[in-house]
mmCIF file of C-alpha atoms in Angstrom:
data_model
loop_
_atom_site.group_PDB
_atom_site.id
_atom_site.type_symbol
_atom_site.label_atom_id
_atom_site.label_comp_id
_atom_site.label_asym_id
_atom_site.label_seq_id
_atom_site.Cartn_x
_atom_site.Cartn_y
_atom_site.Cartn_z
ATOM 1 C CA MET A 4 36.470 -33.729 -26.368
ATOM 2 C CA THR A 5 37.711 -36.014 -29.165
ATOM 3 C CA LYS A 6 40.386 -34.957 -31.612
ATOM 4 C CA GLU A 7 37.760 -34.848 -34.366
ATOM 5 C CA ASN A 8 35.665 -32.297 -32.449
ATOM 6 C CA LYS A 9 38.537 -29.989 -31.538
ATOM 7 C CA LYS A 10 38.994 -26.768 -33.456
ATOM 8 C CA LYS A 11 42.240 -26.486 -35.382
ATOM 9 C CA LEU A 12 44.327 -23.489 -34.358
ATOM 10 C CA PHE A 13 47.426 -22.317 -36.244
ATOM 11 C CA ILE A 14 49.947 -19.950 -34.607
ATOM 12 C CA SER A 15 53.057 -18.609 -36.320
ATOM 13 C CA ALA A 16 56.022 -17.207 -34.395
ATOM 14 C CA TYR A 17 59.657 -16.363 -35.061
ATOM 15 C CA SER A 18 61.299 -18.621 -32.461
ATOM 16 C CA LEU A 19 61.081 -19.626 -28.806
ATOM 17 C CA GLY A 20 64.159 -17.765 -27.605
ATOM 18 C CA LEU A 21 64.370 -15.730 -24.426
ATOM 19 C CA GLY A 22 62.130 -12.674 -24.501
ATOM 20 C CA GLY A 23 58.878 -11.154 -23.330
ATOM 21 C CA ILE A 24 56.973 -12.081 -26.500
ATOM 22 C CA GLU A 25 58.097 -15.691 -26.238
ATOM 23 C CA THR A 26 57.277 -15.828 -22.503
ATOM 24 C CA ALA A 27 53.770 -14.537 -23.232
ATOM 25 C CA LEU A 28 53.347 -16.990 -26.120
ATOM 26 C CA ILE A 29 54.288 -20.000 -23.965
ATOM 27 C CA ALA A 30 51.867 -18.862 -21.241
ATOM 28 C CA MET A 31 49.091 -18.383 -23.803
ATOM 29 C CA LEU A 32 49.691 -21.815 -25.338
ATOM 30 C CA LYS A 33 49.496 -23.451 -21.921
ATOM 31 C CA LYS A 34 46.252 -21.605 -21.153
ATOM 32 C CA ILE A 35 44.712 -22.659 -24.477
ATOM 33 C CA LYS A 36 45.753 -26.293 -23.898
ATOM 34 C CA GLU A 37 44.004 -26.287 -20.509
ATOM 35 C CA GLU A 38 40.687 -25.684 -22.257
ATOM 36 C CA LYS A 39 41.102 -28.896 -24.288
ATOM 37 C CA LYS A 40 39.111 -27.426 -27.178
ATOM 38 C CA TYR A 41 41.897 -26.919 -29.672
ATOM 39 C CA GLU A 42 44.330 -28.905 -31.746
ATOM 40 C CA ILE A 43 47.324 -26.560 -32.015
ATOM 41 C CA THR A 44 49.934 -26.266 -34.759
ATOM 42 C CA LEU A 45 52.849 -23.935 -34.065
ATOM 43 C CA CYS A 46 54.788 -22.748 -37.105
ATOM 44 C CA LEU A 47 58.256 -21.369 -36.354
ATOM 45 C CA GLU A 48 60.528 -19.409 -38.630
ATOM 46 C CA LYS A 49 63.406 -20.726 -36.520
ATOM 47 C CA GLU A 50 62.889 -23.952 -34.581
ATOM 48 C CA GLU A 51 65.122 -22.943 -31.708
ATOM 49 C CA GLY A 52 65.077 -21.308 -28.302
ATOM 50 C CA ILE A 53 65.212 -21.819 -24.586
ATOM 51 C CA PHE A 54 61.457 -22.477 -24.330
ATOM 52 C CA LEU A 55 61.216 -25.281 -26.912
ATOM 53 C CA ASP A 56 61.141 -28.015 -24.281
ATOM 54 C CA GLU A 57 58.278 -26.276 -22.451
ATOM 55 C CA LEU A 58 55.878 -26.953 -25.317
ATOM 56 C CA ASP A 59 53.127 -29.470 -24.650
ATOM 57 C CA LYS A 60 53.876 -32.722 -26.480
ATOM 58 C CA ASP A 61 50.485 -32.523 -28.222
ATOM 59 C CA ILE A 62 51.376 -29.249 -29.969
ATOM 60 C CA LYS A 63 52.517 -29.957 -33.507
ATOM 61 C CA VAL A 64 55.577 -27.904 -34.502
ATOM 62 C CA ILE A 65 56.368 -27.177 -38.143
ATOM 63 C CA LYS A 66 58.932 -24.881 -39.776
ATOM 64 C CA PHE A 67 58.606 -22.299 -42.508
ATOM 65 C CA THR A 68 62.060 -20.823 -42.947
ATOM 66 C CA PRO A 69 62.615 -18.427 -45.870
ATOM 67 C CA ASP A 70 65.719 -18.832 -47.992
ATOM 68 C CA ASN A 71 68.397 -16.208 -47.337
ATOM 69 C CA SER A 72 70.629 -16.757 -50.373
ATOM 70 C CA LYS A 73 72.739 -13.776 -51.387
ATOM 71 C CA ASN A 74 71.704 -14.306 -54.994
ATOM 72 C CA ILE A 75 68.406 -12.408 -55.240
ATOM 73 C CA ILE A 76 67.074 -14.439 -58.185
ATOM 74 C CA ILE A 77 67.803 -17.786 -56.510
ATOM 75 C CA ARG A 78 66.301 -16.546 -53.236
ATOM 76 C CA LYS A 79 63.090 -15.419 -54.953
ATOM 77 C CA ILE A 80 62.703 -18.718 -56.827
ATOM 78 C CA LYS A 81 63.315 -20.850 -53.732
ATOM 79 C CA ASN A 82 60.920 -18.801 -51.609
ATOM 80 C CA MET A 83 58.256 -18.935 -54.328
ATOM 81 C CA PHE A 84 58.455 -22.752 -54.334
ATOM 82 C CA LYS A 85 58.332 -22.846 -50.535
ATOM 83 C CA GLN A 86 55.209 -20.691 -50.553
ATOM 84 C CA ILE A 87 53.548 -22.865 -53.205
ATOM 85 C CA ILE A 88 54.290 -26.033 -51.205
ATOM 86 C CA PHE A 89 52.960 -24.444 -48.018
ATOM 87 C CA ARG A 90 49.750 -23.379 -49.769
ATOM 88 C CA LEU A 91 49.203 -26.865 -51.209
ATOM 89 C CA LYS A 92 49.609 -28.426 -47.772
ATOM 90 C CA TYR A 93 47.941 -25.930 -45.418
ATOM 91 C CA ASN A 94 45.676 -23.585 -47.405
ATOM 92 C CA ASN A 95 42.585 -22.863 -45.224
ATOM 93 C CA LYS A 96 43.082 -26.131 -43.317
ATOM 94 C CA PHE A 97 42.604 -24.423 -39.921
ATOM 95 C CA ASP A 98 39.592 -22.966 -38.156
ATOM 96 C CA SER A 99 41.591 -19.918 -37.101
ATOM 97 C CA SER A 100 45.148 -18.622 -37.255
ATOM 98 C CA ILE A 101 47.376 -16.103 -35.497
ATOM 99 C CA SER A 102 50.504 -14.293 -36.628
ATOM 100 C CA TYR A 103 52.234 -13.749 -33.281
ATOM 101 C CA ALA A 104 55.492 -12.132 -34.475
ATOM 102 C CA THR A 105 54.389 -8.723 -35.762
ATOM 103 C CA TYR A 106 57.564 -7.911 -37.696
ATOM 104 C CA SER A 107 57.888 -11.286 -39.459
ATOM 105 C CA ILE A 108 56.791 -11.409 -43.102
ATOM 106 C CA PRO A 109 56.918 -15.255 -43.174
ATOM 107 C CA CYS A 110 54.749 -15.427 -40.026
ATOM 108 C CA SER A 111 52.229 -13.096 -41.629
ATOM 109 C CA PHE A 112 52.191 -15.161 -44.824
ATOM 110 C CA THR A 113 51.671 -18.518 -43.131
ATOM 111 C CA ALA A 114 48.903 -17.223 -40.837
ATOM 112 C CA ARG A 115 47.030 -15.617 -43.742
ATOM 113 C CA VAL A 116 47.248 -18.814 -45.787
ATOM 114 C CA ALA A 117 46.335 -21.196 -42.944
ATOM 115 C CA SER A 118 42.885 -19.743 -42.277
ATOM 116 C CA LYS A 119 40.448 -17.120 -43.532
ATOM 117 C CA LYS A 120 39.668 -16.379 -39.885
ATOM 118 C CA ASN A 121 43.008 -14.826 -38.976
ATOM 119 C CA SER A 122 44.486 -12.426 -36.437
ATOM 120 C CA LEU A 123 47.598 -10.263 -36.303
ATOM 121 C CA PHE A 124 49.154 -9.609 -32.891
ATOM 122 C CA VAL A 125 51.004 -6.286 -32.568
ATOM 123 C CA HIS A 126 53.586 -6.474 -29.771
ATOM 124 C CA GLY A 127 55.320 -3.145 -30.248
ATOM 125 C CA ASP A 128 54.321 0.489 -30.368
ATOM 126 C CA TYR A 129 55.860 1.038 -33.789
ATOM 127 C CA SER A 130 54.852 4.709 -33.812
ATOM 128 C CA ILE A 131 58.111 5.330 -31.905
ATOM 129 C CA ALA A 132 60.272 3.490 -34.445
ATOM 130 C CA TYR A 133 58.356 4.981 -37.395
ATOM 131 C CA ASN A 134 57.275 8.507 -36.478
ATOM 132 C CA ASP A 135 56.368 9.438 -40.055
ATOM 133 C CA PRO A 136 52.828 8.138 -40.884
ATOM 134 C CA ALA A 137 53.928 6.885 -44.327
ATOM 135 C CA GLU A 138 56.832 4.888 -42.872
ATOM 136 C CA TYR A 139 54.565 3.558 -40.126
ATOM 137 C CA ILE A 140 51.827 2.389 -42.492
ATOM 138 C CA ASN A 141 54.373 0.985 -44.970
ATOM 139 C CA PHE A 142 55.735 -1.199 -42.147
ATOM 140 C CA PHE A 143 52.252 -2.665 -41.703
ATOM 141 C CA LYS A 144 51.720 -2.958 -45.454
ATOM 142 C CA GLU A 145 54.807 -5.168 -45.673
ATOM 143 C CA ILE A 146 53.080 -7.682 -43.413
ATOM 144 C CA HIS A 147 49.761 -7.254 -45.290
ATOM 145 C CA PHE A 148 47.816 -6.027 -42.263
ATOM 146 C CA GLU A 149 44.863 -5.208 -44.480
ATOM 147 C CA GLU A 150 44.307 -8.949 -45.117
ATOM 148 C CA PHE A 151 43.756 -9.871 -41.448
ATOM 149 C CA ASN A 152 40.298 -10.054 -39.859
ATOM 150 C CA ASN A 153 41.506 -9.015 -36.420
ATOM 151 C CA ILE A 154 44.342 -6.726 -35.356
ATOM 152 C CA ILE A 155 45.179 -7.261 -31.689
ATOM 153 C CA PHE A 156 47.388 -4.853 -29.756
ATOM 154 C CA VAL A 157 48.850 -5.768 -26.383
ATOM 155 C CA SER A 158 48.465 -2.230 -25.046
ATOM 156 C CA GLU A 159 45.848 0.498 -25.241
ATOM 157 C CA THR A 160 48.548 3.026 -26.169
ATOM 158 C CA GLY A 161 49.683 0.881 -29.105
ATOM 159 C CA LYS A 162 46.120 0.654 -30.413
ATOM 160 C CA GLN A 163 45.477 4.404 -30.059
ATOM 161 C CA ASN A 164 48.741 5.324 -31.792
ATOM 162 C CA PHE A 165 47.946 2.909 -34.614
ATOM 163 C CA ILE A 166 44.581 4.571 -35.264
ATOM 164 C CA GLU A 167 46.146 8.052 -35.110
ATOM 165 C CA LYS A 168 48.879 7.141 -37.628
ATOM 166 C CA LEU A 169 46.331 5.466 -39.907
ATOM 167 C CA LEU A 170 44.178 8.623 -39.946
ATOM 168 C CA GLU A 171 47.253 10.815 -40.505
ATOM 169 C CA TYR A 172 48.170 8.646 -43.501
ATOM 170 C CA ASN A 173 44.945 9.946 -45.059
ATOM 171 C CA ASP A 174 44.082 7.110 -47.455
ATOM 172 C CA GLU A 175 40.274 6.933 -47.340
ATOM 173 C CA LYS A 176 40.022 3.478 -48.929
ATOM 174 C CA LEU A 177 42.635 1.984 -46.587
ATOM 175 C CA ILE A 178 41.136 3.712 -43.525
ATOM 176 C CA LYS A 179 37.688 2.321 -44.362
ATOM 177 C CA ASN A 180 39.130 -1.171 -44.863
ATOM 178 C CA ILE A 181 41.059 -1.217 -41.582
ATOM 179 C CA MET A 182 38.431 0.489 -39.426
ATOM 180 C CA ASN A 183 35.886 -2.149 -40.473
ATOM 181 C CA LYS A 184 38.064 -4.814 -38.878
ATOM 182 C CA ASN A 185 38.129 -5.881 -35.237
ATOM 183 C CA ILE A 186 40.830 -3.677 -33.718
ATOM 184 C CA MET A 187 41.315 -4.395 -30.035
ATOM 185 C CA TYR A 188 43.856 -4.568 -27.256
ATOM 186 C CA ILE A 189 44.497 -7.507 -24.948
ATOM 187 C CA ASN A 190 47.361 -7.377 -22.452
ATOM 188 C CA ASN A 191 49.858 -10.214 -22.571
ATOM 189 C CA TYR A 192 49.015 -13.173 -20.356
ATOM 190 C CA ILE A 193 51.279 -14.683 -17.708
ATOM 191 C CA GLU A 194 50.718 -17.548 -15.281
ATOM 192 C CA ASP A 195 50.708 -15.729 -11.934
ATOM 193 C CA ASP A 196 50.866 -18.818 -9.710
ATOM 194 C CA LYS A 197 53.676 -20.394 -11.689
ATOM 195 C CA VAL A 198 55.689 -17.152 -11.715
ATOM 196 C CA ILE A 199 55.459 -16.998 -7.912
ATOM 197 C CA GLU A 200 56.355 -20.668 -7.579
ATOM 198 C CA LYS A 201 59.314 -20.402 -9.949
ATOM 199 C CA SER A 202 60.628 -17.369 -8.047
ATOM 200 C CA LYS A 203 61.211 -19.647 -5.046
ATOM 201 C CA ASN A 204 63.580 -21.957 -6.969
ATOM 202 C CA MET A 205 66.822 -20.568 -5.571
ATOM 203 C CA GLN A 206 68.699 -23.614 -6.888
ATOM 204 C CA ASP A 207 68.437 -21.942 -10.306
ATOM 205 C CA VAL A 208 70.710 -19.108 -9.103
ATOM 206 C CA LEU A 209 74.403 -19.861 -9.622
ATOM 207 C CA GLU A 210 76.664 -19.836 -6.564
ATOM 208 C CA ASN A 211 78.839 -16.954 -7.803
ATOM 209 C CA GLU A 212 75.692 -14.929 -8.586
ATOM 210 C CA LEU A 213 74.318 -15.554 -5.113
ATOM 211 C CA ASP A 214 77.646 -14.417 -3.632
ATOM 212 C CA ILE A 215 77.337 -11.068 -5.437
ATOM 213 C CA ILE A 216 73.742 -10.604 -4.259
ATOM 214 C CA ASN A 217 74.416 -11.665 -0.663
ATOM 215 C CA ASN A 218 77.426 -9.360 -0.450
ATOM 216 C CA ALA A 219 75.298 -6.434 -1.624
ATOM 217 C CA ARG A 220 72.627 -7.304 0.922
ATOM 218 C CA ARG A 221 75.199 -7.577 3.706
ATOM 219 C CA LEU A 222 76.405 -4.074 2.843
ATOM 220 C CA GLU A 223 72.781 -2.871 2.587
ATOM 221 C CA MET A 224 73.189 -1.868 -1.045
ATOM 222 C CA PRO A 225 70.058 -1.473 -3.186
ATOM 223 C CA ILE A 226 69.811 -4.154 -5.892
ATOM 224 C CA PHE A 227 68.411 -3.214 -9.308
ATOM 225 C CA LEU A 228 67.362 -5.778 -11.929
ATOM 226 C CA ASN A 229 66.943 -5.576 -15.689
ATOM 227 C CA VAL A 230 65.546 -8.581 -17.542
ATOM 228 C CA GLY A 231 65.375 -8.715 -21.320
ATOM 229 C CA ARG A 232 66.992 -9.082 -24.701
ATOM 230 C CA HIS A 233 70.122 -7.010 -25.289
ATOM 231 C CA ASN A 234 68.927 -5.070 -28.308
ATOM 232 C CA GLU A 235 70.026 -1.439 -28.154
ATOM 233 C CA HIS A 236 67.606 -0.236 -30.831
ATOM 234 C CA ALA A 237 64.578 -1.082 -28.691
ATOM 235 C CA LYS A 238 65.845 -1.742 -25.161
ATOM 236 C CA LYS A 239 68.394 1.104 -24.839
ATOM 237 C CA LEU A 240 70.434 -0.465 -22.022
ATOM 238 C CA THR A 241 73.125 2.153 -22.593
ATOM 239 C CA ARG A 242 70.759 4.498 -20.706
ATOM 240 C CA LEU A 243 71.178 2.351 -17.611
ATOM 241 C CA ILE A 244 74.955 2.140 -17.999
ATOM 242 C CA GLU A 245 75.241 5.900 -18.574
ATOM 243 C CA ALA A 246 73.118 6.513 -15.454
ATOM 244 C CA CYS A 247 75.549 4.392 -13.435
ATOM 245 C CA HIS A 248 78.451 6.346 -14.923
ATOM 246 C CA LEU A 249 76.767 9.565 -13.783
ATOM 247 C CA LEU A 250 76.335 8.124 -10.276
ATOM 248 C CA LYS A 251 80.031 7.287 -10.189
ATOM 249 C CA GLU A 252 80.922 10.881 -11.123
ATOM 250 C CA HIS A 253 78.855 11.959 -8.107
ATOM 251 C CA LYS A 254 80.720 9.459 -5.877
ATOM 252 C CA ILE A 255 77.643 7.196 -5.522
ATOM 253 C CA THR A 256 78.867 3.608 -5.801
ATOM 254 C CA GLU A 257 77.001 1.615 -3.153
ATOM 255 C CA TYR A 258 74.521 -0.298 -5.337
ATOM 256 C CA VAL A 259 74.346 -3.316 -7.632
ATOM 257 C CA VAL A 260 72.724 -3.710 -11.051
ATOM 258 C CA ILE A 261 71.975 -7.231 -12.311
ATOM 259 C CA LEU A 262 71.457 -7.772 -16.041
ATOM 260 C CA VAL A 263 69.589 -10.994 -16.850
ATOM 261 C CA GLY A 264 69.516 -11.617 -20.600
ATOM 262 C CA ASP A 265 71.756 -11.467 -23.631
ATOM 263 C CA GLY A 266 71.750 -10.519 -27.297
ATOM 264 C CA HIS A 267 73.821 -9.124 -30.142
ATOM 265 C CA ASP A 268 74.643 -5.959 -28.151
ATOM 266 C CA THR A 269 75.914 -7.710 -24.999
ATOM 267 C CA LYS A 270 79.528 -7.304 -26.078
ATOM 268 C CA GLU A 271 79.056 -3.538 -26.567
ATOM 269 C CA TYR A 272 77.513 -3.236 -23.091
ATOM 270 C CA LYS A 273 80.334 -5.153 -21.454
ATOM 271 C CA GLU A 274 82.911 -2.958 -23.172
ATOM 272 C CA LEU A 275 81.126 0.193 -21.994
ATOM 273 C CA VAL A 276 80.947 -1.105 -18.409
ATOM 274 C CA LYS A 277 84.685 -1.815 -18.537
ATOM 275 C CA GLU A 278 85.439 1.603 -20.064
ATOM 276 C CA TYR A 279 83.569 3.348 -17.235
ATOM 277 C CA GLY A 280 85.089 1.107 -14.545
ATOM 278 C CA LEU A 281 81.680 -0.138 -13.384
ATOM 279 C CA GLU A 282 82.594 -3.827 -13.014
ATOM 280 C CA ASN A 283 81.821 -3.690 -9.281
ATOM 281 C CA ASN A 284 78.353 -2.264 -9.888
ATOM 282 C CA ILE A 285 76.980 -3.879 -13.052
ATOM 283 C CA PHE A 286 76.951 -7.668 -13.405
ATOM 284 C CA PHE A 287 76.042 -9.729 -16.469
ATOM 285 C CA PHE A 288 74.275 -12.954 -15.445
ATOM 286 C CA GLY A 289 73.288 -14.022 -18.976
ATOM 287 C CA ALA A 290 70.045 -15.500 -20.305
ATOM 288 C CA LYS A 291 67.980 -17.485 -17.804
ATOM 289 C CA LYS A 292 65.175 -19.937 -18.468
ATOM 290 C CA ASN A 293 63.864 -19.052 -15.015
ATOM 291 C CA PRO A 294 64.562 -15.358 -14.269
ATOM 292 C CA TYR A 295 62.081 -15.141 -11.391
ATOM 293 C CA PRO A 296 64.422 -15.891 -8.437
ATOM 294 C CA TYR A 297 66.378 -12.796 -9.503
ATOM 295 C CA PHE A 298 63.195 -10.726 -9.089
ATOM 296 C CA ARG A 299 62.798 -12.107 -5.583
ATOM 297 C CA LEU A 300 66.429 -11.264 -4.757
ATOM 298 C CA SER A 301 66.207 -7.679 -6.091
ATOM 299 C CA GLU A 302 64.463 -4.583 -4.784
ATOM 300 C CA TYR A 303 63.808 -2.677 -8.005
ATOM 301 C CA VAL A 304 63.139 -3.656 -11.606
ATOM 302 C CA VAL A 305 64.400 -1.215 -14.244
ATOM 303 C CA LEU A 306 63.144 -0.934 -17.823
ATOM 304 C CA THR A 307 64.965 1.492 -20.156
ATOM 305 C CA SER A 308 63.262 0.738 -23.488
ATOM 306 C CA GLU A 309 62.650 3.216 -26.293
ATOM 307 C CA TYR A 310 59.433 1.386 -27.184
ATOM 308 C CA GLU A 311 57.501 -1.704 -26.113
ATOM 309 C CA GLY A 312 54.231 -3.447 -26.800
ATOM 310 C CA TYR A 313 53.125 -4.232 -23.288
ATOM 311 C CA PRO A 314 56.203 -5.322 -21.316
ATOM 312 C CA VAL A 315 55.796 -8.750 -19.743
ATOM 313 C CA VAL A 316 58.235 -7.477 -17.108
ATOM 314 C CA PHE A 317 55.467 -5.098 -15.956
ATOM 315 C CA LEU A 318 53.233 -8.049 -15.152
ATOM 316 C CA GLU A 319 56.053 -10.115 -13.647
ATOM 317 C CA SER A 320 57.079 -7.228 -11.379
ATOM 318 C CA LEU A 321 53.503 -6.676 -10.189
ATOM 319 C CA VAL A 322 52.999 -10.375 -9.454
ATOM 320 C CA LEU A 323 56.281 -10.495 -7.505
ATOM 321 C CA ASP A 324 55.593 -7.177 -5.736
ATOM 322 C CA LYS A 325 58.627 -5.297 -7.046
ATOM 323 C CA THR A 326 58.893 -1.545 -7.565
ATOM 324 C CA LEU A 327 59.311 -0.570 -11.220
ATOM 325 C CA ILE A 328 61.444 2.197 -12.659
ATOM 326 C CA THR A 329 60.458 2.466 -16.317
ATOM 327 C CA THR A 330 60.647 4.738 -19.309
ATOM 328 C CA ASP A 331 57.358 6.105 -20.652
ATOM 329 C CA VAL A 332 56.477 3.146 -22.877
ATOM 330 C CA SER A 333 53.230 1.363 -23.632
ATOM 331 C CA ASP A 334 50.621 1.933 -20.869
ATOM 332 C CA ALA A 335 53.172 2.889 -18.197
ATOM 333 C CA ARG A 336 51.500 6.205 -17.314
ATOM 334 C CA LYS A 337 48.136 4.472 -16.939
ATOM 335 C CA ASP A 338 49.190 1.267 -15.180
ATOM 336 C CA ILE A 339 52.442 2.015 -13.320
ATOM 337 C CA GLN A 340 52.756 5.706 -12.394
ATOM 338 C CA ASP A 341 51.717 6.501 -8.812
ATOM 339 C CA LYS A 342 50.681 2.865 -8.332
ATOM 340 C CA PHE A 343 53.584 0.451 -8.708
ATOM 341 C CA GLY A 344 56.620 2.583 -9.503
ATOM 342 C CA ILE A 345 58.188 5.528 -11.264
ATOM 343 C CA VAL A 346 57.770 6.504 -14.920
ATOM 344 C CA ILE A 347 60.498 8.653 -16.498
ATOM 345 C CA ASN A 348 60.972 10.222 -19.935
#
């Protein structure tokens, strides 16, 4: 198919840093490229991240970064000019567009401008973060959800909770508007074969990390793995650390927990581990471009989140045949309980 015949697809995202959303986005982009039907433009709020070099060279990357000046008047003027320039350059220039970062106002803006045939991906079950229907709907109003043709949830639970909160909000005009749209759920996509292949790359595991794992295996200790961004508000890793503290109080110390990932709460977690004297049980391995060998080297994958969209770690664990221990997020009761692991409150 020639470039002239390809459909023009616009996707906006926050960045390509380490995380489940970014992992799913990279996998989706690769899948779309395989079809050779689309000319893709990726608009990033921040042109940074561990996955940048995994982008196909044919994908055009542009930036739309809002001004963050402390002076409110200057910030508003600069952002107004940026929006005008973006509209002049990209207004309805694409056959379809996707806002992939639910929470990002700039991503929502650029996707809505780029095409009249637009879609909003919802990666989190925001009914947990915003229990009050008014707060919940106001979150979606900030990203102008009513202006999208399609609203795509990555879990059935997220979709159902959205509809429930919308009905509870009790605005007949808004309900009619939203319910006339395409509201659907599509689980995140991962490349099964590549995940399995990458899990075999033991050269990606550092020597000191392998020493910790091999020592635990030699002593027949169970090895638990957590992979993800260190964001306490959503991921609640203190739950895992507190559980280990409780085990220590009950004289249970023969196990290892590996944390793969980082974030703005890493320092807090390290301090808590030190305070509880758990340095011989909990190990911080940092962010990894290829986390899959650590799945292969572990027995259990633990997810402690307060809320999720549909955790990519669910899919990764299933592909790599690992038992999951997860909080009751997303579709865990439907997809994990009594099948692939344990679901807890």
